[in-house]
Coordinates of N, CA and C and ligand atoms in Angstrom, one line a residue:
M584 N 102.5 107.1 90.9 CA 102.9 106.3 89.8 C 101.7 105.4 89.4
D585 N 101.4 105.4 88.1 CA 100.3 104.5 87.7 C 100.8 103.0 87.5
S586 N 99.8 102.1 87.3 CA 100.1 100.7 87.4 C 101.1 100.3 86.2
S587 N 101.0 100.9 85.0 CA 101.8 100.5 83.9 C 103.3 100.8 84.2
N588 N 103.5 101.9 84.9 CA 104.9 102.3 85.3 C 105.4 101.3 86.3
K589 N 104.6 100.9 87.3 CA 105.0 100.0 88.3 C 105.5 98.7 87.8
E590 N 104.8 98.2 86.7 CA 105.3 96.9 86.1 C 106.7 97.0 85.7
H591 N 107.2 98.2 85.3 CA 108.5 98.3 84.8 C 109.5 98.9 85.8
N592 N 109.1 99.0 87.0 CA 110.0 99.5 88.0 C 110.5 98.4 89.0
A593 N 111.8 98.3 89.1 CA 112.4 97.2 89.9 C 111.9 97.2 91.3
G594 N 111.5 98.4 91.8 CA 111.1 98.5 93.2 C 109.7 98.1 93.5
Y595 N 109.0 97.5 92.5 CA 107.6 97.1 92.8 C 107.4 95.7 92.2
I596 N 106.6 94.9 92.9 CA 106.1 93.6 92.3 C 104.6 93.4 92.6
Q597 N 103.9 92.6 91.9 CA 102.6 92.3 92.3 C 102.7 91.6 93.6
I598 N 101.8 91.8 94.5 CA 101.9 91.2 95.8 C 102.1 89.7 95.7
P599 N 103.2 89.2 96.3 CA 103.5 87.7 96.2 C 102.6 86.9 97.1
Q600 N 102.5 85.6 96.8 CA 101.6 84.8 97.6 C 101.9 84.7 99.1
I601 N 103.2 84.9 99.5 CA 103.5 84.8 100.9 C 102.8 85.9 101.7
F602 N 102.5 87.0 101.0 CA 101.7 88.0 101.7 C 100.2 88.0 101.4
Y603 N 99.7 86.9 100.8 CA 98.3 86.8 100.7 C 97.7 86.5 102.0
C604 N 96.4 86.8 102.1 CA 95.6 86.4 103.2 C 95.5 84.9 103.3
Y605 N 95.9 84.3 104.4 CA 96.0 82.9 104.6 C 94.6 82.2 104.4
A606 N 93.6 82.9 104.9 CA 92.2 82.3 104.9 C 91.7 82.3 103.4
T607 N 91.9 83.3 102.6 CA 91.3 83.4 101.3 C 92.3 83.0 100.2
Q608 N 93.6 82.9 100.5 CA 94.7 82.7 99.5 C 94.6 83.7 98.4
K609 N 94.2 84.9 98.8 CA 94.2 86.0 97.8 C 94.8 87.3 98.5
P610 N 95.1 88.3 97.8 CA 95.6 89.5 98.5 C 94.6 90.1 99.5
F611 N 95.0 90.7 100.5 CA 94.1 91.3 101.5 C 93.3 92.4 100.7
E612 N 92.0 92.4 101.1 CA 91.1 93.3 100.3 C 90.8 94.6 101.1
E613 N 90.9 94.5 102.4 CA 90.5 95.8 103.1 C 91.3 96.0 104.4
C614 N 91.4 97.3 104.8 CA 92.1 97.6 106.0 C 91.4 97.0 107.2
L615 N 92.2 96.4 108.1 CA 91.6 95.7 109.3 C 90.8 96.7 110.1
V616 N 91.2 97.9 110.2 CA 90.6 98.9 111.1 C 89.4 99.6 110.4
C617 N 89.7 100.4 109.3 CA 88.6 101.2 108.7 C 87.9 100.6 107.6
K618 N 88.3 99.4 107.2 CA 87.7 98.6 106.1 C 87.8 99.3 104.7
K619 N 88.7 100.2 104.6 CA 88.9 100.8 103.3 C 89.4 99.8 102.3
K620 N 88.9 99.9 101.1 CA 89.4 98.9 100.1 C 90.8 99.2 99.7
L621 N 91.6 98.2 99.7 CA 93.1 98.4 99.5 C 93.6 98.2 98.1
L622 N 92.9 97.3 97.3 CA 93.4 97.0 96.0 C 93.1 98.0 94.9
E623 N 92.0 98.7 95.2 CA 91.7 99.8 94.3 C 92.5 101.0 94.5
S624 N 92.9 101.7 93.5 CA 93.7 102.9 93.6 C 95.1 102.5 94.2
D625 N 95.8 103.5 94.6 CA 97.2 103.3 95.1 C 97.3 103.4 96.6
T626 N 96.2 103.0 97.3 CA 96.2 103.1 98.8 C 97.4 102.5 99.4
P627 N 98.2 103.2 100.2 CA 99.3 102.7 100.9 C 98.9 101.9 102.2
Y628 N 99.5 100.8 102.4 CA 99.2 100.0 103.6 C 100.3 99.0 103.9
V629 N 100.2 98.5 105.1 CA 101.2 97.5 105.6 C 100.6 96.2 105.9
I630 N 101.2 95.1 105.5 CA 100.8 93.8 105.8 C 101.7 93.2 106.9
E631 N 101.1 92.7 108.0 CA 101.9 92.1 109.0 C 101.4 90.7 109.3
K632 N 102.3 89.7 109.4 CA 101.9 88.3 109.6 C 102.8 87.8 110.7
A633 N 102.2 87.1 111.7 CA 103.0 86.4 112.7 C 102.9 84.9 112.4
I634 N 104.0 84.2 112.3 CA 104.1 82.8 111.9 C 104.8 82.0 112.9
K635 N 104.2 80.8 113.1 CA 104.9 79.8 114.0 C 105.0 78.5 113.3
K636 N 106.2 78.0 113.4 CA 106.5 76.7 112.7 C 106.6 75.6 113.7
Y637 N 106.1 74.4 113.4 CA 106.2 73.3 114.3 C 107.4 72.4 113.9
P638 N 108.3 72.2 114.8 CA 109.6 71.5 114.4 C 109.4 70.1 113.9
T639 N 108.4 69.4 114.4 CA 108.3 68.0 114.1 C 107.8 67.7 112.7
Y640 N 107.0 68.7 112.1 CA 106.6 68.5 110.7 C 106.7 69.8 110.0
T641 N 106.3 69.8 108.7 CA 106.6 70.9 107.9 C 105.5 72.0 108.0
A642 N 104.4 71.8 108.7 CA 103.3 72.7 108.7 C 103.7 74.1 109.3
K643 N 103.2 75.1 108.8 CA 103.4 76.4 109.3 C 102.0 77.0 109.7
D644 N 102.0 77.7 110.8 CA 100.7 78.2 111.3 C 100.8 79.7 111.3
V645 N 99.9 80.3 110.6 CA 99.8 81.8 110.7 C 99.0 82.2 111.9
V646 N 99.7 82.7 112.9 CA 99.1 83.0 114.2 C 98.2 84.2 114.0
S647 N 98.7 85.2 113.3 CA 97.8 86.4 113.1 C 98.3 87.0 111.8
E648 N 97.4 87.8 111.2 CA 97.8 88.4 109.9 C 96.8 89.5 109.7
Y649 N 97.2 90.6 109.2 CA 96.3 91.7 108.8 C 97.0 92.7 107.9
A650 N 96.1 93.5 107.2 CA 96.6 94.6 106.4 C 96.0 95.8 107.1
I651 N 96.8 96.9 107.2 CA 96.3 98.1 107.9 C 96.8 99.3 107.0
C652 N 95.8 100.2 106.7 CA 96.2 101.3 105.9 C 97.1 102.3 106.7
L653 N 97.9 103.1 106.0 CA 98.8 104.0 106.6 C 98.2 105.0 107.6
A654 N 96.9 105.4 107.2 CA 96.2 106.4 108.1 C 95.9 105.7 109.4
C655 N 95.4 104.5 109.4 CA 95.1 103.8 110.6 C 96.3 103.4 111.4
N656 N 97.4 103.1 110.6 CA 98.7 102.7 111.2 C 99.2 103.9 112.0
A657 N 99.1 105.1 111.4 CA 99.7 106.3 112.1 C 98.9 106.6 113.3
E658 N 97.5 106.4 113.3 CA 96.7 106.6 114.4 C 97.1 105.6 115.6
M659 N 97.3 104.4 115.2 CA 97.7 103.4 116.1 C 99.0 103.8 116.8
Q660 N 100.0 104.2 116.0 CA 101.3 104.5 116.5 C 101.2 105.7 117.5
N661 N 100.3 106.7 117.1 CA 100.1 107.8 117.9 C 99.5 107.5 119.3
S662 N 98.8 106.4 119.4 CA 98.3 106.0 120.6 C 99.3 105.3 121.6
L663 N 100.4 105.0 121.0 CA 101.5 104.4 121.9 C 102.1 105.5 122.7
S664 N 102.7 105.1 123.9 CA 103.3 106.1 124.7 C 104.6 106.6 124.0
E665 N 104.9 107.9 124.3 CA 106.2 108.5 123.8 C 107.4 107.6 124.1
Y666 N 107.4 107.1 125.3 CA 108.5 106.2 125.8 C 108.6 105.0 124.9
S667 N 107.5 104.4 124.6 CA 107.5 103.1 123.7 C 107.9 103.4 122.3
K668 N 107.4 104.5 121.8 CA 107.7 104.9 120.4 C 109.2 105.1 120.3
E669 N 109.7 105.9 121.2 CA 111.2 106.2 121.3 C 112.0 104.9 121.4
L670 N 111.5 104.0 122.2 CA 112.2 102.7 122.4 C 112.3 101.9 121.2
I671 N 111.1 101.8 120.5 CA 111.1 101.0 119.2 C 112.0 101.6 118.2
N672 N 111.9 103.0 118.1 CA 112.8 103.7 117.1 C 114.3 103.4 117.4
T673 N 114.6 103.6 118.7 CA 116.0 103.4 119.1 C 116.5 102.0 118.8
Y674 N 115.6 101.1 119.2 CA 116.0 99.7 119.0 C 116.4 99.4 117.5
F675 N 115.6 99.9 116.6 CA 115.9 99.7 115.2 C 117.1 100.5 114.7
N676 N 117.1 101.8 115.1 CA 118.2 102.6 114.6 C 119.5 102.2 115.0
Q677 N 119.6 101.6 116.2 CA 120.9 101.1 116.7 C 121.4 99.9 116.0
R678 N 120.5 99.2 115.4 CA 120.8 97.8 114.9 C 120.8 97.7 113.3
V679 N 120.0 98.5 112.7 CA 119.9 98.4 111.3 C 119.6 99.7 110.6
D680 N 120.3 99.9 109.4 CA 120.0 101.1 108.6 C 119.1 100.6 107.5
L681 N 117.8 100.9 107.6 CA 116.9 100.3 106.7 C 117.1 100.8 105.3
M682 N 117.5 102.1 105.1 CA 117.7 102.6 103.8 C 118.9 102.0 103.1
S683 N 120.0 101.8 103.8 CA 121.2 101.1 103.2 C 120.8 99.7 102.9
R684 N 120.1 99.1 103.8 CA 119.6 97.7 103.5 C 118.8 97.6 102.2
R685 N 117.9 98.5 102.0 CA 117.1 98.6 100.8 C 118.0 98.6 99.6
H686 N 118.9 99.6 99.6 CA 119.9 99.8 98.5 C 120.6 98.5 98.2
K687 N 121.2 97.9 99.3 CA 122.0 96.7 99.1 C 121.2 95.5 98.6
M688 N 120.0 95.3 99.2 CA 119.1 94.2 98.8 C 118.7 94.4 97.3
L689 N 118.3 95.6 96.9 CA 117.9 95.8 95.5 C 119.0 95.5 94.6
K690 N 120.2 95.9 95.0 CA 121.4 95.7 94.1 C 121.7 94.3 94.0
E691 N 121.7 93.5 95.1 CA 122.1 92.1 95.1 C 121.1 91.1 94.7
H692 N 119.8 91.4 95.1 CA 118.8 90.5 94.9 C 117.6 90.9 94.1
G693 N 117.6 92.2 93.8 CA 116.4 92.8 93.0 C 115.1 92.5 93.7
P694 N 114.1 92.2 93.0 CA 112.8 91.9 93.6 C 112.6 90.5 94.0
D695 N 113.6 89.8 94.5 CA 113.5 88.4 94.9 C 113.0 88.4 96.3
I696 N 111.7 88.2 96.5 CA 111.0 88.3 97.8 C 111.6 87.4 98.8
D697 N 112.0 86.2 98.4 CA 112.5 85.2 99.4 C 113.8 85.8 100.0
A698 N 114.6 86.4 99.2 CA 115.9 86.9 99.7 C 115.7 88.0 100.8
W699 N 114.6 88.8 100.6 CA 114.4 89.8 101.6 C 113.8 89.3 102.9
L700 N 113.3 88.1 102.9 CA 112.7 87.5 104.1 C 113.5 86.3 104.7
T701 N 114.7 86.1 104.1 CA 115.5 84.9 104.5 C 116.1 85.0 105.9
N702 N 116.6 86.2 106.3 CA 117.3 86.4 107.5 C 116.6 87.4 108.4
C703 N 116.7 87.2 109.7 CA 116.1 88.1 110.7 C 116.8 89.5 110.4
L704 N 116.0 90.5 110.4 CA 116.4 91.9 110.1 C 117.4 92.3 111.2
I705 N 117.3 91.8 112.4 CA 118.1 92.3 113.5 C 119.3 91.3 113.7
Y706 N 119.0 90.0 113.8 CA 120.1 89.1 114.1 C 120.7 88.3 113.0
Q707 N 120.1 88.5 111.8 CA 120.5 87.7 110.6 C 120.3 86.2 110.7
T708 N 119.6 85.8 111.7 CA 119.4 84.3 111.8 C 118.6 83.9 110.6
P709 N 118.9 82.7 110.0 CA 118.1 82.2 108.9 C 116.7 81.8 109.3
V710 N 115.8 82.0 108.5 CA 114.4 81.7 108.8 C 114.2 80.2 109.1
T711 N 115.1 79.4 108.5 CA 115.0 77.9 108.7 C 115.3 77.5 110.1
D712 N 116.0 78.4 110.8 CA 116.4 78.2 112.2 C 115.5 78.8 113.2
I713 N 114.4 79.4 112.8 CA 113.6 80.2 113.7 C 112.2 79.6 113.7
S714 N 111.6 79.4 114.9 CA 110.3 78.8 115.0 C 109.2 79.8 115.0
E715 N 109.5 81.0 115.5 CA 108.4 82.1 115.5 C 109.0 83.4 114.9
Y716 N 108.3 84.0 114.0 CA 108.7 85.2 113.4 C 107.6 86.0 112.9
Q717 N 107.9 87.2 112.5 CA 106.9 88.1 111.9 C 107.4 88.6 110.6
I718 N 106.6 88.7 109.6 CA 107.0 89.3 108.3 C 106.1 90.6 108.0
Y719 N 106.8 91.5 107.4 CA 106.1 92.8 107.1 C 106.3 93.2 105.7
A720 N 105.3 93.8 105.1 CA 105.5 94.4 103.7 C 104.7 95.7 103.6
Y721 N 105.3 96.6 102.9 CA 104.6 97.8 102.6 C 104.1 97.7 101.1
C722 N 102.8 98.0 101.0 CA 102.1 97.8 99.7 C 101.4 99.1 99.3
E723 N 101.2 99.2 98.0 CA 100.3 100.3 97.4 C 99.4 99.6 96.4
G724 N 98.1 99.6 96.7 CA 97.2 98.9 95.8 C 97.5 97.4 95.7
S725 N 97.7 96.9 94.5 CA 98.0 95.5 94.3 C 99.5 95.2 94.2
Y726 N 100.3 96.2 94.6 CA 101.8 96.1 94.5 C 102.5 96.1 95.8
L727 N 103.5 95.3 95.9 CA 104.4 95.4 97.1 C 105.5 96.3 96.7
V728 N 105.9 97.2 97.6 CA 106.9 98.2 97.3 C 108.2 97.8 98.1
F729 N 109.3 97.7 97.4 CA 110.6 97.4 98.1 C 111.1 98.7 98.7
S730 N 110.9 98.9 100.0 CA 111.3 100.1 100.7 C 112.1 99.7 102.0
A731 N 111.7 100.2 103.1 CA 112.3 99.7 104.4 C 111.9 98.3 104.6
M732 N 110.7 98.0 104.1 CA 110.2 96.6 104.1 C 110.3 96.1 102.6
P733 N 110.1 94.8 102.4 CA 109.7 93.8 103.3 C 110.9 93.3 104.2
F734 N 110.5 92.8 105.4 CA 111.5 92.2 106.2 C 110.9 91.1 107.1
M735 N 111.8 90.3 107.6 CA 111.4 89.3 108.6 C 112.1 89.6 109.9
I736 N 111.4 89.4 111.0 CA 112.0 89.7 112.3 C 111.7 88.5 113.2
S737 N 112.8 88.0 113.9 CA 112.6 86.8 114.6 C 111.9 87.0 116.0
G738 N 111.4 86.0 116.5 CA 110.7 86.0 117.8 C 111.7 86.6 118.9
R739 N 112.9 86.2 118.8 CA 113.9 86.7 119.8 C 114.0 88.3 119.8
A740 N 114.0 88.9 118.6 CA 114.1 90.3 118.6 C 112.7 90.9 119.0
I741 N 111.6 90.3 118.6 CA 110.3 90.8 119.0 C 110.2 90.8 120.5
E742 N 110.6 89.7 121.1 CA 110.6 89.6 122.6 C 111.4 90.7 123.3
E743 N 112.5 91.0 122.7 CA 113.4 92.0 123.3 C 112.7 93.4 123.3
I744 N 112.0 93.6 122.2 CA 111.2 94.9 122.1 C 110.0 94.9 123.1
A745 N 109.3 93.8 123.0 CA 108.0 93.7 123.8 C 108.3 93.8 125.3
E746 N 109.4 93.2 125.7 CA 109.7 93.2 127.1 C 110.0 94.6 127.7
Q747 N 110.4 95.5 126.8 CA 110.7 96.9 127.3 C 109.6 97.9 127.1
L748 N 108.5 97.5 126.4 CA 107.4 98.4 126.2 C 106.7 98.8 127.5
S749 N 106.2 100.0 127.6 CA 105.6 100.5 128.8 C 104.3 99.8 129.0
P750 N 103.8 99.7 130.2 CA 102.5 99.0 130.5 C 101.4 99.7 129.7
E751 N 101.4 101.0 129.5 CA 100.4 101.7 128.7 C 100.3 101.2 127.3
T752 N 101.5 101.0 126.7 CA 101.6 100.5 125.3 C 101.1 99.1 125.2
K753 N 101.5 98.3 126.2 CA 101.0 96.9 126.2 C 99.5 96.9 126.2
E754 N 98.9 97.8 127.0 CA 97.5 97.8 127.1 C 96.9 98.2 125.7
V755 N 97.5 99.2 125.1 CA 97.0 99.7 123.8 C 97.0 98.5 122.8
L756 N 98.1 97.8 122.8 CA 98.3 96.6 121.9 C 97.3 95.5 122.2
D757 N 97.0 95.3 123.5 CA 96.1 94.3 123.8 C 94.7 94.7 123.4
D758 N 94.3 96.0 123.6 CA 93.0 96.5 123.2 C 92.9 96.3 121.7
F759 N 93.9 96.6 121.0 CA 93.9 96.5 119.5 C 93.6 95.0 119.1
I760 N 94.2 94.1 119.8 CA 93.9 92.7 119.5 C 92.4 92.3 119.9
D761 N 92.0 92.8 121.0 CA 90.6 92.6 121.5 C 89.6 93.1 120.4
E762 N 89.9 94.3 120.0 CA 88.9 95.0 119.1 C 88.9 94.5 117.7
H763 N 90.1 94.1 117.2 CA 90.1 93.8 115.7 C 90.2 92.3 115.3
F764 N 90.5 91.5 116.3 CA 90.6 90.1 115.9 C 89.4 89.4 116.5
G765 N 88.6 88.8 115.6 CA 87.4 88.1 116.1 C 87.8 86.7 116.6
L766 N 88.4 86.7 117.7 CA 88.9 85.4 118.2 C 88.3 85.1 119.6
P767 N 88.2 83.8 119.9 CA 87.7 83.4 121.2 C 88.8 83.8 122.2
P768 N 88.4 84.1 123.5 CA 89.3 84.6 124.5 C 90.6 83.8 124.7
E769 N 90.5 82.5 124.6 CA 91.7 81.7 124.8 C 92.7 82.0 123.7
L770 N 92.2 82.2 122.5 CA 93.2 82.5 121.4 C 93.7 83.9 121.5
K771 N 92.9 84.8 122.0 CA 93.4 86.2 122.2 C 94.5 86.2 123.2
E772 N 94.4 85.4 124.2 CA 95.4 85.3 125.3 C 96.7 84.8 124.7
L773 N 96.5 83.8 123.8 CA 97.7 83.2 123.2 C 98.4 84.2 122.3
L774 N 97.6 85.0 121.6 CA 98.2 86.0 120.7 C 98.9 87.1 121.6
K775 N 98.3 87.5 122.7 CA 98.9 88.5 123.5 C 100.2 88.0 124.1
N776 N 100.2 86.7 124.5 CA 101.4 86.1 125.1 C 102.5 85.9 124.1
R777 N 102.1 85.8 122.8 CA 103.1 85.7 121.7 C 103.7 87.1 121.5
K778 N 103.3 88.1 122.2 CA 103.9 89.4 122.1 C 103.9 89.9 120.7
L779 N 102.7 90.0 120.1 CA 102.6 90.7 118.8 C 103.1 92.2 119.0
I780 N 104.0 92.6 118.2 CA 104.4 94.0 118.3 C 103.8 94.7 117.1
H781 N 103.7 96.0 117.2 CA 103.2 96.7 116.0 C 104.2 97.8 115.6
L782 N 104.6 97.7 114.4 CA 105.7 98.6 113.9 C 105.1 99.7 113.0
Ligands
LIG662 ZN1 92.4 102.0 107.7

């Protein structure tokens, strides 16, 4: 679909600010892994952000954030163990029907991005009651596409998944953090302990 059609399709919006790169305050420009340019053409990719809120004041801290093209995402998923892939799929399938959710959300809220991110996908907990969470969006070029994503998932659900992952998968995820996040070791450890999961 070309850009002019997307403007008139309820399932697409220009990437909203909440999914901008925190550092630049602009849309992500390239894939974290292969550095492919994302905003040109209709390149499909996923944006993932982990956020921590501090209860005593209103500041929010973006713990990690990246955009990854679907090709690199698929490669990453393939490197997870069969056991872990199955576990992640089962966890979601037993708790949420992403396609019915999409239908319901579009019908009730249209492209209101806040509505899509207001409650934990798994537990329905409101974001105002959650101190740590992750948000995900599926995008094509400079557009966010309302599909199985966007969604918000609470730290509680993330921990449940992370706790069950195989040691091999944890290693793959840790290597991913080591390789792609230019962070000092103490921050990497923090990120690993925060149990970043990769969907
Ligand atoms: Zn890539």
